[in-house]
Amino acid sequence: MQLMLQEILESCKHLTRKGQVAQYIPALGDARSDCLGITVIDMNGHVFSVGDCQEKFTMQSVSKLITLMLALIDNGIDGVFSKVGMEPTGDPFNSIIKLETLEPAKPLNPMINAGAIATTSLIKGSGTAERLERILSLIRKLSKNPHISYNERVYLSEKETGDRNRSLAYFMRGIDIVKGDVEEHLDLYFLQCAIEVTTRDLANIALCIANMGKDPYTKEVVVPEHIVRIVKTFMVTCGMYDASGEFAIRVGIPAKSGVSGVIMACVPDRYGIGVVGPSLDDKGNSIAGIKVLEELSKRLKLSIF
Ligand code: GLN
């Protein structure tokens, strides 16, 4: 496995020169575009890592999976899906257009920004600090890394420039999807996006999802199985934004990407995978990261379809 990952890394490295690092959150623009890292962890806990695996990256949209888990734990299935839909979208992740034109008026799914802000608004706790701590504590448990925290610079940078997300949130308060203090919900959303992880952290989280929410070693239930099933399904249908269909055909495993260049993917009952490559395509997905997963899937026959 280690040798194969090294080969894949070398064959995909040139793709880090294609595309662009996300610039619309200014602090993300500083990332080294030539980074590429892969970690695969199997059900026996063997860890295989190559490339830039020590470096931390912000989770960005990958955090949407975790907040969906918490919102489902806090509000139940009906409570969450009365506010956000279950259908994929052909629009970009930060699009506002369908919020006004769809009937009933609610975000299409919890993986686009509008849906994720709505989901985050449902997380319980008194005040931002307590609600953030609940998100962090679930991520620390899933990743087995008690040191996980957020990057203050990326958080402040998005908070300062996140007018598009701000407008989505206020629009949703106008149509009764988001309730309460919009600025507090937005603050929590920007914080969750700025939580920092390595590819190993991502692979550990994915491993628990691949094992239906149970820690594969201790067998402890970290997230209830019915919730993991929902989250994993969204990874397949909406995890790669409006490129999820192509990804399902080319790679064929549940995955979620973030605009920092991270991708978290799981192979049910087999592997947890974390990949990073900050240079993105025009849909906001890591170009080299997708290719790495495609190669890995081909060689190990990972497609679930
Ligand atoms: N923080 C980013 C945003 O809200 C997350 C988007 C993403 O990773 N696609 O725009």
mmCIF file of C-alpha atoms and ligand atoms in Angstrom:
data_model
loop_
_atom_site.group_PDB
_atom_site.id
_atom_site.type_symbol
_atom_site.label_atom_id
_atom_site.label_comp_id
_atom_site.label_asym_id
_atom_site.label_seq_id
_atom_site.Cartn_x
_atom_site.Cartn_y
_atom_site.Cartn_z
ATOM 1 C CA MET A 1 0.000 0.000 0.000
ATOM 2 C CA GLN A 2 2.728 2.463 1.015
ATOM 3 C CA LEU A 3 4.550 1.909 -2.255
ATOM 4 C CA MET A 4 1.381 2.267 -4.271
ATOM 5 C CA LEU A 5 0.495 5.541 -2.550
ATOM 6 C CA GLN A 6 3.993 6.847 -3.320
ATOM 7 C CA GLU A 7 3.545 5.949 -6.994
ATOM 8 C CA ILE A 8 0.131 7.607 -7.119
ATOM 9 C CA LEU A 9 1.514 10.715 -5.405
ATOM 10 C CA GLU A 10 4.313 10.992 -7.939
ATOM 11 C CA SER A 11 2.041 10.432 -10.917
ATOM 12 C CA CYS A 12 -0.430 13.101 -9.739
ATOM 13 C CA LYS A 13 2.024 15.704 -8.443
ATOM 14 C CA HIS A 14 2.150 17.613 -11.736
ATOM 15 C CA LEU A 15 -1.593 18.296 -11.436
ATOM 16 C CA THR A 16 -0.955 20.599 -8.477
ATOM 17 C CA ARG A 17 0.200 23.112 -11.101
ATOM 18 C CA LYS A 18 -3.274 23.167 -12.635
ATOM 19 C CA GLY A 19 -6.131 25.236 -11.255
ATOM 20 C CA GLN A 20 -5.934 27.779 -8.470
ATOM 21 C CA VAL A 21 -5.834 28.014 -4.709
ATOM 22 C CA ALA A 22 -9.097 29.542 -3.356
ATOM 23 C CA GLN A 23 -8.743 33.325 -3.165
ATOM 24 C CA TYR A 24 -12.203 34.467 -2.132
ATOM 25 C CA ILE A 25 -11.311 33.820 1.497
ATOM 26 C CA PRO A 26 -8.079 35.860 1.503
ATOM 27 C CA ALA A 27 -6.253 33.784 4.142
ATOM 28 C CA LEU A 28 -6.718 30.616 2.052
ATOM 29 C CA GLY A 29 -4.805 32.292 -0.779
ATOM 30 C CA ASP A 30 -1.535 31.840 1.172
ATOM 31 C CA ALA A 31 -1.611 28.035 0.867
ATOM 32 C CA ARG A 32 1.251 26.399 -1.046
ATOM 33 C CA SER A 33 -0.331 25.217 -4.258
ATOM 34 C CA ASP A 34 2.201 22.409 -4.765
ATOM 35 C CA CYS A 35 1.182 20.506 -1.622
ATOM 36 C CA LEU A 36 -0.141 17.016 -2.050
ATOM 37 C CA GLY A 37 -0.764 14.551 0.756
ATOM 38 C CA ILE A 38 -2.601 11.258 1.145
ATOM 39 C CA THR A 39 -3.428 9.159 4.209
ATOM 40 C CA VAL A 40 -5.243 5.836 4.080
ATOM 41 C CA ILE A 41 -6.188 3.966 7.264
ATOM 42 C CA ASP A 42 -7.551 0.445 7.201
ATOM 43 C CA MET A 43 -9.950 -1.231 9.627
ATOM 44 C CA ASN A 44 -7.038 -2.721 11.570
ATOM 45 C CA GLY A 45 -5.656 0.715 12.242
ATOM 46 C CA HIS A 46 -2.740 0.534 9.821
ATOM 47 C CA VAL A 47 -1.883 4.050 8.702
ATOM 48 C CA PHE A 48 -0.332 4.722 5.288
ATOM 49 C CA SER A 49 0.735 8.306 4.618
ATOM 50 C CA VAL A 50 2.667 9.984 1.819
ATOM 51 C CA GLY A 51 3.420 13.586 0.896
ATOM 52 C CA ASP A 52 2.315 16.604 2.901
ATOM 53 C CA CYS A 53 0.588 14.783 5.715
ATOM 54 C CA GLN A 54 1.897 16.726 8.694
ATOM 55 C CA GLU A 55 0.556 20.036 7.525
ATOM 56 C CA LYS A 56 -2.766 21.323 8.800
ATOM 57 C CA PHE A 57 -5.533 22.595 6.538
ATOM 58 C CA THR A 58 -8.887 24.072 7.431
ATOM 59 C CA MET A 59 -11.831 21.726 6.978
ATOM 60 C CA GLN A 60 -14.055 24.234 5.158
ATOM 61 C CA SER A 61 -17.001 22.335 3.690
ATOM 62 C CA VAL A 62 -15.931 19.000 5.158
ATOM 63 C CA SER A 63 -17.122 20.431 8.482
ATOM 64 C CA LYS A 64 -20.663 20.411 7.058
ATOM 65 C CA LEU A 65 -20.793 16.636 7.609
ATOM 66 C CA ILE A 66 -20.011 17.007 11.280
ATOM 67 C CA THR A 67 -22.531 19.786 11.878
ATOM 68 C CA LEU A 68 -25.152 17.730 10.057
ATOM 69 C CA MET A 69 -24.465 14.853 12.474
ATOM 70 C CA LEU A 70 -24.853 17.147 15.466
ATOM 71 C CA ALA A 71 -27.970 18.838 14.117
ATOM 72 C CA LEU A 72 -29.537 15.399 13.576
ATOM 73 C CA ILE A 73 -28.558 14.303 17.087
ATOM 74 C CA ASP A 74 -30.046 17.535 18.515
ATOM 75 C CA ASN A 75 -33.239 17.833 16.447
ATOM 76 C CA GLY A 76 -34.022 14.426 14.965
ATOM 77 C CA ILE A 77 -34.567 13.677 11.300
ATOM 78 C CA ASP A 78 -37.847 15.577 10.913
ATOM 79 C CA GLY A 79 -36.509 18.600 12.783
ATOM 80 C CA VAL A 80 -33.582 18.954 10.370
ATOM 81 C CA PHE A 81 -35.346 18.094 7.127
ATOM 82 C CA SER A 82 -38.169 20.524 7.769
ATOM 83 C CA LYS A 83 -35.493 23.206 7.262
ATOM 84 C CA VAL A 84 -33.267 21.710 4.588
ATOM 85 C CA GLY A 85 -33.866 19.333 1.681
ATOM 86 C CA MET A 86 -32.319 16.043 0.570
ATOM 87 C CA GLU A 87 -31.762 16.686 -3.129
ATOM 88 C CA PRO A 88 -28.546 17.410 -5.042
ATOM 89 C CA THR A 89 -28.171 20.693 -6.882
ATOM 90 C CA GLY A 90 -26.636 21.520 -10.218
ATOM 91 C CA ASP A 91 -25.667 24.970 -8.920
ATOM 92 C CA PRO A 92 -22.408 26.145 -7.338
ATOM 93 C CA PHE A 93 -22.007 25.572 -3.584
ATOM 94 C CA ASN A 94 -22.595 29.201 -2.652
ATOM 95 C CA SER A 95 -25.515 29.838 -5.011
ATOM 96 C CA ILE A 96 -28.493 31.808 -3.757
ATOM 97 C CA ILE A 97 -30.818 31.454 -6.726
ATOM 98 C CA LYS A 98 -32.914 28.416 -5.746
ATOM 99 C CA LEU A 99 -33.683 29.823 -2.309
ATOM 100 C CA GLU A 100 -36.096 32.205 -3.925
ATOM 101 C CA THR A 101 -37.450 30.111 -6.783
ATOM 102 C CA LEU A 102 -38.091 26.750 -5.090
ATOM 103 C CA GLU A 103 -41.353 25.842 -3.424
ATOM 104 C CA PRO A 104 -41.270 25.087 -0.501
ATOM 105 C CA ALA A 105 -38.524 27.647 0.076
ATOM 106 C CA LYS A 106 -35.660 25.820 1.736
ATOM 107 C CA PRO A 107 -32.061 25.042 0.802
ATOM 108 C CA LEU A 108 -31.777 21.949 -1.383
ATOM 109 C CA ASN A 109 -29.385 20.023 0.855
ATOM 110 C CA PRO A 110 -27.051 20.441 3.868
ATOM 111 C CA MET A 111 -23.846 20.314 1.766
ATOM 112 C CA ILE A 112 -24.356 23.629 -0.049
ATOM 113 C CA ASN A 113 -23.596 26.756 1.959
ATOM 114 C CA ALA A 114 -27.225 27.799 2.493
ATOM 115 C CA GLY A 115 -28.135 24.321 3.728
ATOM 116 C CA ALA A 116 -25.078 24.118 5.948
ATOM 117 C CA ILE A 117 -25.755 27.506 7.541
ATOM 118 C CA ALA A 118 -29.334 26.360 8.213
ATOM 119 C CA THR A 119 -28.023 23.105 9.719
ATOM 120 C CA THR A 120 -25.486 24.917 11.881
ATOM 121 C CA SER A 121 -28.229 27.227 13.164
ATOM 122 C CA LEU A 122 -29.923 24.113 14.606
ATOM 123 C CA ILE A 123 -26.964 23.088 16.783
ATOM 124 C CA LYS A 124 -27.868 23.457 20.417
ATOM 125 C CA GLY A 125 -25.878 25.147 23.162
ATOM 126 C CA SER A 126 -25.854 28.483 24.915
ATOM 127 C CA GLY A 127 -23.690 30.874 22.950
ATOM 128 C CA THR A 128 -21.052 30.429 20.263
ATOM 129 C CA ALA A 129 -18.342 29.100 22.590
ATOM 130 C CA GLU A 130 -20.442 26.225 23.929
ATOM 131 C CA ARG A 131 -21.801 25.324 20.482
ATOM 132 C CA LEU A 132 -18.296 25.383 18.952
ATOM 133 C CA GLU A 133 -17.011 23.213 21.771
ATOM 134 C CA ARG A 134 -19.670 20.600 20.918
ATOM 135 C CA ILE A 135 -18.545 20.575 17.269
ATOM 136 C CA LEU A 136 -14.878 20.368 18.270
ATOM 137 C CA SER A 137 -15.499 17.634 20.762
ATOM 138 C CA LEU A 138 -17.255 15.442 18.165
ATOM 139 C CA ILE A 139 -14.430 16.047 15.673
ATOM 140 C CA ARG A 140 -11.803 15.246 18.323
ATOM 141 C CA LYS A 141 -13.578 11.988 19.128
ATOM 142 C CA LEU A 142 -14.030 10.961 15.488
ATOM 143 C CA SER A 143 -10.438 11.836 14.592
ATOM 144 C CA LYS A 144 -8.932 10.524 17.850
ATOM 145 C CA ASN A 145 -7.039 13.776 18.069
ATOM 146 C CA PRO A 146 -7.731 15.736 21.270
ATOM 147 C CA HIS A 147 -5.696 18.710 20.017
ATOM 148 C CA ILE A 148 -7.927 19.766 17.151
ATOM 149 C CA SER A 149 -8.802 23.449 17.149
ATOM 150 C CA TYR A 150 -9.503 26.227 14.666
ATOM 151 C CA ASN A 151 -7.307 28.653 12.739
ATOM 152 C CA GLU A 152 -7.995 32.167 13.989
ATOM 153 C CA ARG A 153 -6.606 33.877 10.887
ATOM 154 C CA VAL A 154 -8.743 31.901 8.429
ATOM 155 C CA TYR A 155 -11.793 32.363 10.658
ATOM 156 C CA LEU A 156 -11.348 36.140 10.841
ATOM 157 C CA SER A 157 -10.575 36.353 7.145
ATOM 158 C CA GLU A 158 -13.825 34.615 6.210
ATOM 159 C CA LYS A 159 -15.808 36.533 8.814
ATOM 160 C CA GLU A 160 -14.574 39.779 7.311
ATOM 161 C CA THR A 161 -15.257 38.864 3.698
ATOM 162 C CA GLY A 162 -18.135 36.384 3.947
ATOM 163 C CA ASP A 163 -20.870 38.675 2.660
ATOM 164 C CA ARG A 164 -22.288 36.052 0.376
ATOM 165 C CA ASN A 165 -22.839 33.668 3.281
ATOM 166 C CA ARG A 166 -24.149 36.574 5.326
ATOM 167 C CA SER A 167 -26.727 37.338 2.643
ATOM 168 C CA LEU A 168 -27.777 33.659 2.459
ATOM 169 C CA ALA A 169 -28.279 33.587 6.225
ATOM 170 C CA TYR A 170 -30.316 36.789 6.382
ATOM 171 C CA PHE A 171 -32.408 35.685 3.398
ATOM 172 C CA MET A 172 -33.141 32.438 5.206
ATOM 173 C CA ARG A 173 -34.222 34.296 8.327
ATOM 174 C CA GLY A 174 -36.607 36.214 6.073
ATOM 175 C CA ILE A 175 -38.229 32.963 4.947
ATOM 176 C CA ASP A 176 -38.258 31.450 8.452
ATOM 177 C CA ILE A 177 -35.632 28.769 7.844
ATOM 178 C CA VAL A 178 -33.092 30.316 10.193
ATOM 179 C CA LYS A 179 -34.296 31.549 13.562
ATOM 180 C CA GLY A 180 -32.662 33.682 16.217
ATOM 181 C CA ASP A 181 -29.353 35.512 16.141
ATOM 182 C CA VAL A 182 -28.109 35.343 12.537
ATOM 183 C CA GLU A 183 -24.695 36.800 13.387
ATOM 184 C CA GLU A 184 -24.129 34.139 16.035
ATOM 185 C CA HIS A 185 -25.036 31.348 13.596
ATOM 186 C CA LEU A 186 -22.740 32.838 10.968
ATOM 187 C CA ASP A 187 -19.942 33.162 13.469
ATOM 188 C CA LEU A 188 -20.296 29.494 14.346
ATOM 189 C CA TYR A 189 -20.359 28.583 10.643
ATOM 190 C CA PHE A 190 -17.146 30.545 9.953
ATOM 191 C CA LEU A 191 -15.502 28.937 12.993
ATOM 192 C CA GLN A 192 -16.438 25.389 11.958
ATOM 193 C CA CYS A 193 -15.032 26.027 8.462
ATOM 194 C CA ALA A 194 -11.736 27.167 10.037
ATOM 195 C CA ILE A 195 -11.208 23.991 12.106
ATOM 196 C CA GLU A 196 -7.779 22.601 11.243
ATOM 197 C CA VAL A 197 -6.981 18.991 10.412
ATOM 198 C CA THR A 198 -4.295 16.877 8.773
ATOM 199 C CA THR A 199 -4.972 14.168 6.194
ATOM 200 C CA ARG A 200 -4.582 11.650 9.033
ATOM 201 C CA ASP A 201 -7.330 13.350 11.046
ATOM 202 C CA LEU A 202 -9.577 13.242 7.985
ATOM 203 C CA ALA A 203 -8.781 9.580 7.369
ATOM 204 C CA ASN A 204 -9.651 8.728 10.980
ATOM 205 C CA ILE A 205 -12.982 10.555 10.774
ATOM 206 C CA ALA A 206 -13.717 8.798 7.483
ATOM 207 C CA LEU A 207 -12.802 5.428 8.990
ATOM 208 C CA CYS A 208 -15.455 5.850 11.664
ATOM 209 C CA ILE A 209 -17.987 6.761 8.959
ATOM 210 C CA ALA A 210 -16.851 3.737 6.913
ATOM 211 C CA ASN A 211 -17.569 1.656 10.013
ATOM 212 C CA MET A 212 -21.106 3.106 10.370
ATOM 213 C CA GLY A 213 -20.249 5.398 13.277
ATOM 214 C CA LYS A 214 -18.489 2.860 15.468
ATOM 215 C CA ASP A 215 -14.879 3.247 16.517
ATOM 216 C CA PRO A 216 -13.309 0.274 14.688
ATOM 217 C CA TYR A 217 -10.960 -0.522 17.600
ATOM 218 C CA THR A 218 -12.974 0.119 20.763
ATOM 219 C CA LYS A 219 -16.347 -0.628 19.072
ATOM 220 C CA GLU A 220 -17.759 2.414 20.870
ATOM 221 C CA VAL A 221 -20.688 4.061 19.052
ATOM 222 C CA VAL A 222 -19.474 7.602 18.315
ATOM 223 C CA VAL A 223 -22.395 8.550 16.052
ATOM 224 C CA PRO A 224 -25.653 6.547 15.755
ATOM 225 C CA GLU A 225 -25.805 4.329 12.690
ATOM 226 C CA HIS A 226 -28.986 5.858 11.222
ATOM 227 C CA ILE A 227 -27.307 9.274 11.235
ATOM 228 C CA VAL A 228 -24.119 7.986 9.606
ATOM 229 C CA ARG A 229 -26.232 6.417 6.875
ATOM 230 C CA ILE A 230 -27.762 9.810 6.065
ATOM 231 C CA VAL A 231 -24.395 11.576 6.123
ATOM 232 C CA LYS A 232 -22.770 8.944 3.915
ATOM 233 C CA THR A 233 -25.606 9.197 1.406
ATOM 234 C CA PHE A 234 -25.148 12.968 1.176
ATOM 235 C CA MET A 235 -21.436 12.393 0.580
ATOM 236 C CA VAL A 236 -22.368 10.348 -2.498
ATOM 237 C CA THR A 237 -25.098 12.625 -3.859
ATOM 238 C CA CYS A 238 -23.791 16.088 -2.875
ATOM 239 C CA GLY A 239 -20.298 15.749 -1.377
ATOM 240 C CA MET A 240 -18.374 17.140 -4.340
ATOM 241 C CA TYR A 241 -20.816 20.006 -4.973
ATOM 242 C CA ASP A 242 -22.108 20.141 -8.534
ATOM 243 C CA ALA A 243 -19.452 17.639 -9.640
ATOM 244 C CA SER A 244 -20.824 14.821 -7.470
ATOM 245 C CA GLY A 245 -22.233 12.870 -10.421
ATOM 246 C CA GLU A 246 -18.942 12.816 -12.306
ATOM 247 C CA PHE A 247 -17.047 11.913 -9.135
ATOM 248 C CA ALA A 248 -19.441 9.003 -8.481
ATOM 249 C CA ILE A 249 -18.735 7.661 -11.956
ATOM 250 C CA ARG A 250 -14.966 8.212 -11.921
ATOM 251 C CA VAL A 251 -14.221 7.294 -8.290
ATOM 252 C CA GLY A 252 -17.374 5.763 -6.855
ATOM 253 C CA ILE A 253 -16.928 6.274 -3.105
ATOM 254 C CA PRO A 254 -18.595 8.599 -0.575
ATOM 255 C CA ALA A 255 -16.511 11.789 -0.305
ATOM 256 C CA LYS A 256 -16.666 15.410 0.799
ATOM 257 C CA SER A 257 -14.418 18.221 -0.348
ATOM 258 C CA GLY A 258 -13.575 21.654 1.019
ATOM 259 C CA VAL A 259 -12.199 24.772 -0.675
ATOM 260 C CA SER A 260 -8.925 24.516 1.261
ATOM 261 C CA GLY A 261 -8.225 21.562 -1.067
ATOM 262 C CA VAL A 262 -9.082 18.783 1.368
ATOM 263 C CA ILE A 263 -11.127 15.719 0.464
ATOM 264 C CA MET A 264 -12.351 13.191 2.998
ATOM 265 C CA ALA A 265 -13.483 9.866 1.548
ATOM 266 C CA CYS A 266 -14.550 6.536 2.953
ATOM 267 C CA VAL A 267 -14.785 3.037 1.597
ATOM 268 C CA PRO A 268 -17.497 1.220 3.544
ATOM 269 C CA ASP A 269 -16.049 -1.489 5.817
ATOM 270 C CA ARG A 270 -12.562 -0.981 4.359
ATOM 271 C CA TYR A 271 -10.796 2.388 4.505
ATOM 272 C CA GLY A 272 -10.836 5.955 5.730
ATOM 273 C CA ILE A 273 -9.027 8.339 3.380
ATOM 274 C CA GLY A 274 -7.812 11.933 3.694
ATOM 275 C CA VAL A 275 -6.311 13.834 0.766
ATOM 276 C CA VAL A 276 -5.104 17.400 0.360
ATOM 277 C CA GLY A 277 -4.087 19.441 -2.670
ATOM 278 C CA PRO A 278 -5.021 23.143 -2.425
ATOM 279 C CA SER A 279 -5.204 23.852 -6.157
ATOM 280 C CA LEU A 280 -8.875 23.756 -7.161
ATOM 281 C CA ASP A 281 -10.952 23.352 -10.304
ATOM 282 C CA ASP A 282 -13.742 25.789 -11.143
ATOM 283 C CA LYS A 283 -16.217 23.863 -8.975
ATOM 284 C CA GLY A 284 -14.029 24.231 -5.888
ATOM 285 C CA ASN A 285 -12.631 20.684 -5.775
ATOM 286 C CA SER A 286 -8.945 19.724 -5.518
ATOM 287 C CA ILE A 287 -7.744 18.755 -9.004
ATOM 288 C CA ALA A 288 -4.847 16.571 -7.873
ATOM 289 C CA GLY A 289 -6.924 15.242 -4.961
ATOM 290 C CA ILE A 290 -9.632 13.918 -7.255
ATOM 291 C CA LYS A 291 -7.054 12.274 -9.504
ATOM 292 C CA VAL A 292 -5.382 10.621 -6.512
ATOM 293 C CA LEU A 293 -8.719 9.157 -5.450
ATOM 294 C CA GLU A 294 -9.514 8.050 -8.979
ATOM 295 C CA GLU A 295 -6.190 6.184 -9.220
ATOM 296 C CA LEU A 296 -6.594 4.670 -5.789
ATOM 297 C CA SER A 297 -10.110 3.539 -6.622
ATOM 298 C CA LYS A 298 -8.979 1.943 -9.886
ATOM 299 C CA ARG A 299 -6.063 0.087 -8.337
ATOM 300 C CA LEU A 300 -7.861 -1.157 -5.221
ATOM 301 C CA LYS A 301 -11.289 -1.587 -6.874
ATOM 302 C CA LEU A 302 -12.940 0.716 -4.389
ATOM 303 C CA SER A 303 -16.057 1.802 -6.276
ATOM 304 C CA ILE A 304 -19.201 0.901 -4.355
ATOM 305 C CA PHE A 305 -21.282 0.925 -7.528
HETATM 306 N N1 GLN B 1 -16.084 28.430 4.210
HETATM 307 C C1 GLN B 1 -16.414 28.175 2.847
HETATM 308 C C2 GLN B 1 -17.603 29.030 2.419
HETATM 309 O O1 GLN B 1 -18.547 29.119 3.162
HETATM 310 C C3 GLN B 1 -16.721 26.730 2.665
HETATM 311 C C4 GLN B 1 -17.117 26.415 1.254
HETATM 312 C C5 GLN B 1 -16.490 25.200 0.716
HETATM 313 O O2 GLN B 1 -15.563 24.595 1.223
HETATM 314 N N2 GLN B 1 -17.007 24.864 -0.443
HETATM 315 O O3 GLN B 1 -17.612 29.594 1.379
#
